[in-house]
Amino acid sequence: MFDDVIAAFERQDYGVAAQLLQPLLQTSPENPWVQFYAGRLYEGLGELESAQNVYQSLLKNVTNTKLLAQIRQSLQRLEALILEQRQRGIGQATTEPNNNQLGLLILEPIPSENKTVAAQNFGRIMEIEPYAARLQLPSRGWRFYKSGAIGELKFLGQELRAVGIPCFWATLTEIKQIRIFQVNYFQYAEPQATVICQNEQGQMGALSFNWSEVSDRVLGLLPIFEQVVDRDARGKLQRKTKTQDYAHFCDLLLPSRGCILRLHDNSYQYHKGVTIEPKSDRSTIRISWNSLLDFLAGQLISTPVWSDFSTFAGTIVDQNELLARIPAHIHLLRRNKSTWDSAFTMYSALVSIKSAFKVEERR
């Protein structure tokens, strides 16, 4: 029944093989040998993923030892081909000098109901077990996955996006190119907004912009660490680093100008410029800050708000070497530098890059 089919495959005549298989697929679609040769046809035509899916499905259901041996051989051959193909693709992706720049690959959240299929695809692309792959896929917020040559990360990212796994990539150069201005206060709110601010070198100036230029608002809480004396389980005194408070930040992103306007609850000069009416007669920084956020929300009604920084931070604050390359532009009185500061700047810059990413996709 299959002699002519086998002969066609031996000659690598896939056109004849397809013609011979077509009636068999119609009359005996459940026959495992027919399915196996359909997989061989996919393989011969270069549709390696389709072939792999056929072989793996057969492996779960076939009991014929002769066929099982051929399926296993085909899977081994296919895995070697896929690996060689991917390595060649990664090599080509990193040949240009710009593609060797250091970059990041960021995974975006996936609905729980899609995770099983996504984990299988993620595991195959990243060459890890599906269980480990599922743990890497975020359900909410962004996850920093890996750093490396941007050419390789872009290649992997395109493969992930092709199978429905949302992600994006960026270089450290892109992140560092975004300028950050520390806002002292709003001088005017209408017809344009004008802020009195400081640049990265501490130089004071005024910057005017239209509210429509603000693409996103990014909110973040940065922990303030203090050394405290505590007792351990045996009652012995010991020094510990604990989070004593949080500093509140709000970044206004102006991607068309390549800059971020950064507001900080403890450095904003509430008594100057535009009057920010507090909701209470009590004058505290927290009340004033909340009133400032309400003012911004009123001006930026339809502007997206990003407030899941802590989720992203949990995946990257341990990357000391990577974050040391990112100037934080955050001025908190700390005994020691904290990676949380650079992580927030990275997060805010990535939101800006992601917004530009979407604009490019629509073009």
mmCIF file of C-alpha atoms in Angstrom:
data_model
loop_
_atom_site.group_PDB
_atom_site.id
_atom_site.type_symbol
_atom_site.label_atom_id
_atom_site.label_comp_id
_atom_site.label_asym_id
_atom_site.label_seq_id
_atom_site.Cartn_x
_atom_site.Cartn_y
_atom_site.Cartn_z
ATOM 1 C CA MET A 1 0.000 0.000 0.000
ATOM 2 C CA PHE A 2 2.852 2.412 0.854
ATOM 3 C CA ASP A 3 5.593 1.134 -1.479
ATOM 4 C CA ASP A 4 5.046 3.926 -4.015
ATOM 5 C CA VAL A 5 4.844 6.519 -1.227
ATOM 6 C CA ILE A 6 8.115 5.272 0.309
ATOM 7 C CA ALA A 7 9.797 5.288 -3.108
ATOM 8 C CA ALA A 8 8.687 8.905 -3.683
ATOM 9 C CA PHE A 9 10.181 9.968 -0.336
ATOM 10 C CA GLU A 10 13.448 8.162 -1.129
ATOM 11 C CA ARG A 11 13.650 10.148 -4.394
ATOM 12 C CA GLN A 12 12.675 13.301 -2.444
ATOM 13 C CA ASP A 13 9.864 13.729 -4.976
ATOM 14 C CA TYR A 14 7.434 15.444 -2.627
ATOM 15 C CA GLY A 15 5.018 16.391 -5.407
ATOM 16 C CA VAL A 16 4.386 12.711 -6.235
ATOM 17 C CA ALA A 17 4.319 11.839 -2.517
ATOM 18 C CA ALA A 18 1.581 14.441 -1.974
ATOM 19 C CA GLN A 19 -0.465 13.065 -4.885
ATOM 20 C CA LEU A 20 -0.205 9.504 -3.563
ATOM 21 C CA LEU A 21 -1.066 10.516 0.014
ATOM 22 C CA GLN A 22 -4.095 12.630 -0.884
ATOM 23 C CA PRO A 23 -6.516 9.706 -1.506
ATOM 24 C CA LEU A 24 -5.151 7.816 1.505
ATOM 25 C CA LEU A 25 -5.808 10.833 3.753
ATOM 26 C CA GLN A 26 -9.410 10.835 2.505
ATOM 27 C CA THR A 27 -10.072 7.103 2.828
ATOM 28 C CA SER A 28 -7.910 6.240 5.877
ATOM 29 C CA PRO A 29 -7.276 9.458 7.816
ATOM 30 C CA GLU A 30 -6.986 7.576 11.145
ATOM 31 C CA ASN A 31 -4.374 5.126 9.876
ATOM 32 C CA PRO A 32 -1.194 5.929 11.867
ATOM 33 C CA TRP A 33 1.021 5.058 8.882
ATOM 34 C CA VAL A 34 -0.885 7.533 6.717
ATOM 35 C CA GLN A 35 -0.468 10.182 9.409
ATOM 36 C CA PHE A 36 3.233 9.365 9.734
ATOM 37 C CA TYR A 37 3.840 9.864 6.012
ATOM 38 C CA ALA A 38 1.819 13.095 6.166
ATOM 39 C CA GLY A 39 4.346 14.179 8.795
ATOM 40 C CA ARG A 40 7.182 13.143 6.486
ATOM 41 C CA LEU A 41 5.625 15.263 3.744
ATOM 42 C CA TYR A 42 5.479 18.308 6.052
ATOM 43 C CA GLU A 43 9.123 17.685 6.906
ATOM 44 C CA GLY A 44 10.152 17.389 3.261
ATOM 45 C CA LEU A 45 8.366 20.628 2.408
ATOM 46 C CA GLY A 46 10.189 22.442 5.224
ATOM 47 C CA GLU A 47 7.139 22.844 7.474
ATOM 48 C CA LEU A 48 9.076 21.551 10.450
ATOM 49 C CA GLU A 49 6.713 22.634 13.235
ATOM 50 C CA SER A 50 3.727 20.948 11.543
ATOM 51 C CA ALA A 51 5.773 17.779 11.116
ATOM 52 C CA GLN A 52 6.833 17.889 14.759
ATOM 53 C CA ASN A 53 3.212 18.244 15.902
ATOM 54 C CA VAL A 54 2.196 15.178 13.834
ATOM 55 C CA TYR A 55 5.068 13.041 15.180
ATOM 56 C CA GLN A 56 4.462 14.061 18.792
ATOM 57 C CA SER A 57 0.738 13.306 18.491
ATOM 58 C CA LEU A 58 1.485 9.867 17.038
ATOM 59 C CA LEU A 59 4.023 9.131 19.765
ATOM 60 C CA LYS A 60 1.246 9.335 22.367
ATOM 61 C CA ASN A 61 -1.114 6.916 20.598
ATOM 62 C CA VAL A 62 0.889 4.431 18.502
ATOM 63 C CA THR A 63 1.730 0.934 19.829
ATOM 64 C CA ASN A 64 3.307 -0.601 16.692
ATOM 65 C CA THR A 65 6.999 -0.976 17.604
ATOM 66 C CA LYS A 66 8.260 -0.611 14.014
ATOM 67 C CA LEU A 67 6.314 2.610 13.530
ATOM 68 C CA LEU A 68 7.315 3.897 16.995
ATOM 69 C CA ALA A 69 10.997 3.455 16.100
ATOM 70 C CA GLN A 70 10.541 5.456 12.882
ATOM 71 C CA ILE A 71 8.620 8.194 14.703
ATOM 72 C CA ARG A 72 11.388 8.550 17.302
ATOM 73 C CA GLN A 73 14.058 8.677 14.592
ATOM 74 C CA SER A 74 12.061 11.316 12.727
ATOM 75 C CA LEU A 75 11.650 13.422 15.901
ATOM 76 C CA GLN A 76 15.380 13.271 16.640
ATOM 77 C CA ARG A 77 16.186 14.257 13.057
ATOM 78 C CA LEU A 78 13.615 17.049 13.183
ATOM 79 C CA GLU A 79 14.837 18.452 16.519
ATOM 80 C CA ALA A 80 18.379 18.600 15.124
ATOM 81 C CA LEU A 81 17.116 20.397 12.000
ATOM 82 C CA ILE A 82 15.077 22.899 14.034
ATOM 83 C CA LEU A 83 18.039 23.605 16.330
ATOM 84 C CA GLU A 84 20.371 24.091 13.352
ATOM 85 C CA GLN A 85 17.806 26.348 11.661
ATOM 86 C CA ARG A 86 17.361 28.464 14.801
ATOM 87 C CA GLN A 87 21.105 28.779 15.405
ATOM 88 C CA ARG A 88 21.562 29.865 11.795
ATOM 89 C CA GLY A 89 18.754 32.400 12.193
ATOM 90 C CA ILE A 90 20.247 33.777 15.423
ATOM 91 C CA GLY A 91 23.676 33.955 13.792
ATOM 92 C CA GLN A 92 22.263 35.931 10.865
ATOM 93 C CA ALA A 93 20.326 38.161 13.263
ATOM 94 C CA THR A 94 23.498 39.224 15.078
ATOM 95 C CA THR A 95 25.807 39.773 12.108
ATOM 96 C CA GLU A 96 25.191 43.528 11.859
ATOM 97 C CA PRO A 97 27.099 45.653 14.446
ATOM 98 C CA ASN A 98 23.938 47.326 15.778
ATOM 99 C CA ASN A 99 22.380 43.933 16.441
ATOM 100 C CA ASN A 100 25.090 43.169 18.999
ATOM 101 C CA GLN A 101 23.979 45.978 21.303
ATOM 102 C CA LEU A 102 22.921 44.902 24.783
ATOM 103 C CA GLY A 103 19.157 44.656 25.074
ATOM 104 C CA LEU A 104 16.247 43.233 27.067
ATOM 105 C CA LEU A 105 13.402 40.886 26.225
ATOM 106 C CA ILE A 106 10.189 41.651 28.138
ATOM 107 C CA LEU A 107 7.273 39.216 28.414
ATOM 108 C CA GLU A 108 3.756 40.636 28.656
ATOM 109 C CA PRO A 109 0.923 39.014 30.628
ATOM 110 C CA ILE A 110 -1.022 36.046 29.224
ATOM 111 C CA PRO A 111 -4.583 35.056 30.283
ATOM 112 C CA SER A 112 -4.587 31.913 32.440
ATOM 113 C CA GLU A 113 -6.804 30.037 29.979
ATOM 114 C CA ASN A 114 -4.144 30.442 27.251
ATOM 115 C CA LYS A 115 -1.174 29.407 29.375
ATOM 116 C CA THR A 116 -1.128 25.667 28.614
ATOM 117 C CA VAL A 117 -0.650 26.120 24.862
ATOM 118 C CA ALA A 118 1.555 29.181 25.379
ATOM 119 C CA ALA A 119 3.835 27.227 27.775
ATOM 120 C CA GLN A 120 4.309 24.464 25.197
ATOM 121 C CA ASN A 121 5.268 26.989 22.524
ATOM 122 C CA PHE A 122 7.440 28.996 24.912
ATOM 123 C CA GLY A 123 9.235 25.844 26.075
ATOM 124 C CA ARG A 124 9.886 24.770 22.479
ATOM 125 C CA ILE A 125 11.264 28.177 21.450
ATOM 126 C CA MET A 126 13.362 28.690 24.586
ATOM 127 C CA GLU A 127 14.310 24.998 24.832
ATOM 128 C CA ILE A 128 12.998 24.466 28.359
ATOM 129 C CA GLU A 129 10.442 22.073 29.886
ATOM 130 C CA PRO A 130 6.757 23.105 29.574
ATOM 131 C CA TYR A 131 6.341 23.167 33.375
ATOM 132 C CA ALA A 132 9.294 25.536 33.789
ATOM 133 C CA ALA A 133 8.045 27.528 30.797
ATOM 134 C CA ARG A 134 4.615 27.995 32.398
ATOM 135 C CA LEU A 135 6.245 29.441 35.531
ATOM 136 C CA GLN A 136 8.071 32.004 33.392
ATOM 137 C CA LEU A 137 4.940 33.310 31.658
ATOM 138 C CA PRO A 138 3.397 36.227 33.584
ATOM 139 C CA SER A 139 -0.322 36.418 34.361
ATOM 140 C CA ARG A 140 -0.210 40.119 35.211
ATOM 141 C CA GLY A 141 2.355 42.811 34.684
ATOM 142 C CA TRP A 142 5.573 42.633 32.704
ATOM 143 C CA ARG A 143 8.359 40.129 33.330
ATOM 144 C CA PHE A 144 11.987 40.770 32.469
ATOM 145 C CA TYR A 145 13.048 37.499 30.817
ATOM 146 C CA LYS A 146 16.604 37.884 29.611
ATOM 147 C CA SER A 147 19.265 40.281 28.384
ATOM 148 C CA GLY A 148 21.718 39.789 25.549
ATOM 149 C CA ALA A 149 22.486 40.825 21.982
ATOM 150 C CA ILE A 150 19.442 42.672 20.664
ATOM 151 C CA GLY A 151 19.577 40.785 17.352
ATOM 152 C CA GLU A 152 19.077 37.460 19.135
ATOM 153 C CA LEU A 153 16.375 38.876 21.422
ATOM 154 C CA LYS A 154 14.489 40.315 18.455
ATOM 155 C CA PHE A 155 14.719 36.951 16.662
ATOM 156 C CA LEU A 156 13.343 35.124 19.721
ATOM 157 C CA GLY A 157 10.705 37.812 20.287
ATOM 158 C CA GLN A 158 9.435 37.509 16.735
ATOM 159 C CA GLU A 159 9.142 33.739 17.161
ATOM 160 C CA LEU A 160 7.199 34.224 20.410
ATOM 161 C CA ARG A 161 4.848 36.768 18.906
ATOM 162 C CA ALA A 162 4.224 34.483 15.909
ATOM 163 C CA VAL A 163 2.699 31.892 18.287
ATOM 164 C CA GLY A 164 0.652 34.421 20.252
ATOM 165 C CA ILE A 165 3.011 35.123 23.168
ATOM 166 C CA PRO A 166 3.071 38.930 23.650
ATOM 167 C CA CYS A 167 6.498 40.447 24.210
ATOM 168 C CA PHE A 168 8.755 43.272 23.103
ATOM 169 C CA TRP A 169 12.423 44.160 23.175
ATOM 170 C CA ALA A 170 14.580 47.258 23.597
ATOM 171 C CA THR A 171 18.254 48.173 23.776
ATOM 172 C CA LEU A 172 19.881 49.816 26.783
ATOM 173 C CA THR A 173 20.881 52.630 24.429
ATOM 174 C CA GLU A 174 17.203 53.333 23.662
ATOM 175 C CA ILE A 175 16.415 53.375 27.388
ATOM 176 C CA LYS A 176 19.266 55.734 28.248
ATOM 177 C CA GLN A 177 18.496 58.102 25.367
ATOM 178 C CA ILE A 178 15.198 59.149 26.975
ATOM 179 C CA ARG A 179 15.775 62.369 28.892
ATOM 180 C CA ILE A 180 14.334 62.847 32.376
ATOM 181 C CA PHE A 181 13.367 66.213 33.833
ATOM 182 C CA GLN A 182 12.610 66.619 37.542
ATOM 183 C CA VAL A 183 9.470 68.741 37.905
ATOM 184 C CA ASN A 184 9.533 71.338 40.689
ATOM 185 C CA TYR A 185 6.027 72.636 40.029
ATOM 186 C CA PHE A 186 3.455 73.491 37.363
ATOM 187 C CA GLN A 187 3.720 77.167 36.525
ATOM 188 C CA TYR A 188 0.703 77.110 34.183
ATOM 189 C CA ALA A 189 -1.949 74.530 33.263
ATOM 190 C CA GLU A 190 -3.709 76.398 30.415
ATOM 191 C CA PRO A 191 -3.743 76.861 27.471
ATOM 192 C CA GLN A 192 -0.520 74.876 27.551
ATOM 193 C CA ALA A 193 1.052 73.255 30.558
ATOM 194 C CA THR A 194 4.347 74.773 31.683
ATOM 195 C CA VAL A 195 6.568 73.155 34.287
ATOM 196 C CA ILE A 196 9.564 74.542 36.099
ATOM 197 C CA CYS A 197 12.022 71.669 36.109
ATOM 198 C CA GLN A 198 15.643 70.572 36.290
ATOM 199 C CA ASN A 199 17.550 68.578 33.704
ATOM 200 C CA GLU A 200 19.950 65.721 34.419
ATOM 201 C CA GLN A 201 22.732 68.192 35.280
ATOM 202 C CA GLY A 202 20.530 70.083 37.754
ATOM 203 C CA GLN A 203 20.060 73.125 35.494
ATOM 204 C CA MET A 204 16.731 74.928 36.057
ATOM 205 C CA GLY A 205 14.408 75.889 33.220
ATOM 206 C CA ALA A 206 10.813 75.975 31.963
ATOM 207 C CA LEU A 207 9.260 73.433 29.622
ATOM 208 C CA SER A 208 5.874 73.951 27.925
ATOM 209 C CA PHE A 209 3.796 71.194 26.326
ATOM 210 C CA ASN A 210 0.278 70.352 25.235
ATOM 211 C CA TRP A 211 -1.544 67.892 27.479
ATOM 212 C CA SER A 212 -2.257 65.810 24.359
ATOM 213 C CA GLU A 213 1.483 65.129 24.064
ATOM 214 C CA VAL A 214 1.408 63.019 27.246
ATOM 215 C CA SER A 215 1.048 59.428 26.042
ATOM 216 C CA ASP A 216 1.097 57.682 29.436
ATOM 217 C CA ARG A 217 1.305 58.242 33.178
ATOM 218 C CA VAL A 218 3.536 55.915 35.198
ATOM 219 C CA LEU A 219 3.058 55.599 38.957
ATOM 220 C CA GLY A 220 5.583 53.937 41.220
ATOM 221 C CA LEU A 221 6.361 53.332 44.885
ATOM 222 C CA LEU A 222 10.056 53.091 45.745
ATOM 223 C CA PRO A 223 10.908 51.531 49.108
ATOM 224 C CA ILE A 224 12.903 53.533 51.633
ATOM 225 C CA PHE A 225 15.214 51.173 53.507
ATOM 226 C CA GLU A 226 16.518 51.683 57.031
ATOM 227 C CA GLN A 227 18.840 49.728 59.292
ATOM 228 C CA VAL A 228 16.899 48.644 62.381
ATOM 229 C CA VAL A 229 17.763 46.586 65.442
ATOM 230 C CA ASP A 230 15.520 43.571 65.944
ATOM 231 C CA ARG A 231 15.546 40.361 67.924
ATOM 232 C CA ASP A 232 15.875 36.966 66.251
ATOM 233 C CA ALA A 233 13.976 33.810 67.256
ATOM 234 C CA ARG A 234 16.343 33.342 70.227
ATOM 235 C CA GLY A 235 15.914 36.916 71.423
ATOM 236 C CA LYS A 236 19.369 37.976 70.283
ATOM 237 C CA LEU A 237 19.734 41.525 68.962
ATOM 238 C CA GLN A 238 20.632 41.815 65.289
ATOM 239 C CA ARG A 239 20.671 44.508 62.602
ATOM 240 C CA LYS A 240 18.251 44.163 59.691
ATOM 241 C CA THR A 241 17.403 46.181 56.613
ATOM 242 C CA LYS A 242 13.677 46.870 56.533
ATOM 243 C CA THR A 243 11.349 48.919 54.384
ATOM 244 C CA GLN A 244 10.286 51.830 56.571
ATOM 245 C CA ASP A 245 8.368 53.893 54.024
ATOM 246 C CA TYR A 246 7.753 54.448 50.296
ATOM 247 C CA ALA A 247 8.562 57.383 48.029
ATOM 248 C CA HIS A 248 5.804 58.174 45.526
ATOM 249 C CA PHE A 249 6.644 59.008 41.907
ATOM 250 C CA CYS A 250 4.607 59.937 38.866
ATOM 251 C CA ASP A 251 6.177 60.101 35.403
ATOM 252 C CA LEU A 252 4.500 61.907 32.509
ATOM 253 C CA LEU A 253 5.756 60.458 29.223
ATOM 254 C CA LEU A 254 6.271 62.667 26.181
ATOM 255 C CA PRO A 255 7.629 60.170 23.616
ATOM 256 C CA SER A 256 7.375 62.644 20.717
ATOM 257 C CA ARG A 257 10.008 64.698 22.539
ATOM 258 C CA GLY A 258 11.941 61.720 23.834
ATOM 259 C CA CYS A 259 11.566 62.792 27.445
ATOM 260 C CA ILE A 260 9.909 62.040 30.776
ATOM 261 C CA LEU A 261 8.653 64.612 33.296
ATOM 262 C CA ARG A 262 9.176 63.152 36.765
ATOM 263 C CA LEU A 263 7.203 64.247 39.828
ATOM 264 C CA HIS A 264 8.130 63.160 43.361
ATOM 265 C CA ASP A 265 5.838 63.574 46.365
ATOM 266 C CA ASN A 266 8.566 64.883 48.658
ATOM 267 C CA SER A 267 10.252 67.307 46.252
ATOM 268 C CA TYR A 268 7.274 68.826 44.413
ATOM 269 C CA GLN A 269 6.809 72.467 45.508
ATOM 270 C CA TYR A 270 3.069 72.494 46.214
ATOM 271 C CA HIS A 271 3.000 76.139 47.353
ATOM 272 C CA LYS A 272 4.251 77.467 44.007
ATOM 273 C CA GLY A 273 2.621 77.891 40.596
ATOM 274 C CA VAL A 274 -0.752 76.313 39.837
ATOM 275 C CA THR A 275 -2.859 76.025 42.988
ATOM 276 C CA ILE A 276 -3.546 72.383 43.804
ATOM 277 C CA GLU A 277 -6.582 72.336 46.068
ATOM 278 C CA PRO A 278 -6.343 69.640 48.768
ATOM 279 C CA LYS A 279 -9.465 67.658 49.673
ATOM 280 C CA SER A 280 -8.836 68.295 53.354
ATOM 281 C CA ASP A 281 -7.973 71.291 55.500
ATOM 282 C CA ARG A 282 -5.071 69.322 56.919
ATOM 283 C CA SER A 283 -1.878 70.086 55.053
ATOM 284 C CA THR A 284 0.272 66.975 54.722
ATOM 285 C CA ILE A 285 2.499 65.768 51.906
ATOM 286 C CA ARG A 286 0.270 62.743 51.346
ATOM 287 C CA ILE A 287 -2.901 64.843 51.026
ATOM 288 C CA SER A 288 -1.137 67.350 48.762
ATOM 289 C CA TRP A 289 0.296 64.535 46.608
ATOM 290 C CA ASN A 290 -3.111 62.897 46.195
ATOM 291 C CA SER A 291 -4.562 66.269 45.198
ATOM 292 C CA LEU A 292 -1.783 66.659 42.604
ATOM 293 C CA LEU A 293 -2.585 63.223 41.179
ATOM 294 C CA ASP A 294 -6.270 64.187 41.013
ATOM 295 C CA PHE A 295 -5.302 67.369 39.156
ATOM 296 C CA LEU A 296 -3.282 65.349 36.624
ATOM 297 C CA ALA A 297 -6.090 62.813 36.220
ATOM 298 C CA GLY A 298 -8.464 65.674 35.422
ATOM 299 C CA GLN A 299 -6.131 66.984 32.720
ATOM 300 C CA LEU A 300 -5.327 63.527 31.303
ATOM 301 C CA ILE A 301 -8.711 61.796 31.413
ATOM 302 C CA SER A 302 -8.082 59.290 28.598
ATOM 303 C CA THR A 303 -4.339 58.822 29.141
ATOM 304 C CA PRO A 304 -3.321 55.250 30.161
ATOM 305 C CA VAL A 305 -2.009 54.843 33.705
ATOM 306 C CA TRP A 306 0.694 52.265 34.456
ATOM 307 C CA SER A 307 0.737 51.318 38.131
ATOM 308 C CA ASP A 308 2.165 47.781 38.124
ATOM 309 C CA PHE A 309 5.801 48.721 38.572
ATOM 310 C CA SER A 310 6.232 46.495 41.664
ATOM 311 C CA THR A 311 5.400 43.361 39.613
ATOM 312 C CA PHE A 312 8.053 44.215 37.016
ATOM 313 C CA ALA A 313 10.545 45.224 39.715
ATOM 314 C CA GLY A 314 10.242 41.799 41.324
ATOM 315 C CA THR A 315 11.684 40.258 38.149
ATOM 316 C CA ILE A 316 14.647 42.616 37.696
ATOM 317 C CA VAL A 317 15.855 44.232 40.962
ATOM 318 C CA ASP A 318 18.356 41.382 41.429
ATOM 319 C CA GLN A 319 20.021 42.180 38.073
ATOM 320 C CA ASN A 320 22.655 44.405 39.701
ATOM 321 C CA GLU A 321 25.098 44.474 36.801
ATOM 322 C CA LEU A 322 22.411 45.314 34.265
ATOM 323 C CA LEU A 323 20.741 48.031 36.364
ATOM 324 C CA ALA A 324 24.104 49.620 37.179
ATOM 325 C CA ARG A 325 24.188 50.695 33.512
ATOM 326 C CA ILE A 326 20.948 52.701 33.865
ATOM 327 C CA PRO A 327 21.244 56.165 35.490
ATOM 328 C CA ALA A 328 18.310 56.364 37.917
ATOM 329 C CA HIS A 329 17.769 60.158 37.933
ATOM 330 C CA ILE A 330 16.102 59.675 41.322
ATOM 331 C CA HIS A 331 17.334 61.706 44.263
ATOM 332 C CA LEU A 332 16.452 60.005 47.523
ATOM 333 C CA LEU A 333 18.478 60.182 50.713
ATOM 334 C CA ARG A 334 19.771 56.624 50.865
ATOM 335 C CA ARG A 335 22.662 55.141 52.816
ATOM 336 C CA ASN A 336 23.380 52.851 49.876
ATOM 337 C CA LYS A 337 22.347 52.870 46.231
ATOM 338 C CA SER A 338 19.263 50.791 45.449
ATOM 339 C CA THR A 339 18.531 48.909 42.235
ATOM 340 C CA TRP A 340 14.867 49.845 42.759
ATOM 341 C CA ASP A 341 15.636 53.381 41.567
ATOM 342 C CA SER A 342 17.159 52.291 38.264
ATOM 343 C CA ALA A 343 14.420 49.675 37.865
ATOM 344 C CA PHE A 344 11.749 52.383 38.000
ATOM 345 C CA THR A 345 13.551 54.504 35.421
ATOM 346 C CA MET A 346 13.894 51.427 33.216
ATOM 347 C CA TYR A 347 10.197 50.580 33.627
ATOM 348 C CA SER A 348 9.092 54.108 32.757
ATOM 349 C CA ALA A 349 11.405 54.228 29.731
ATOM 350 C CA LEU A 350 10.133 50.839 28.553
ATOM 351 C CA VAL A 351 6.538 52.105 28.715
ATOM 352 C CA SER A 352 7.615 54.985 26.477
ATOM 353 C CA ILE A 353 9.401 52.638 24.061
ATOM 354 C CA LYS A 354 6.411 50.292 24.068
ATOM 355 C CA SER A 355 4.126 53.190 23.101
ATOM 356 C CA ALA A 356 6.446 54.001 20.190
ATOM 357 C CA PHE A 357 6.498 50.263 19.353
ATOM 358 C CA LYS A 358 2.697 50.298 18.944
ATOM 359 C CA VAL A 359 2.819 53.392 16.744
ATOM 360 C CA GLU A 360 5.321 51.675 14.417
ATOM 361 C CA GLU A 361 3.107 48.551 14.226
ATOM 362 C CA ARG A 362 0.146 50.654 13.068
ATOM 363 C CA ARG A 363 2.157 52.223 10.240
#
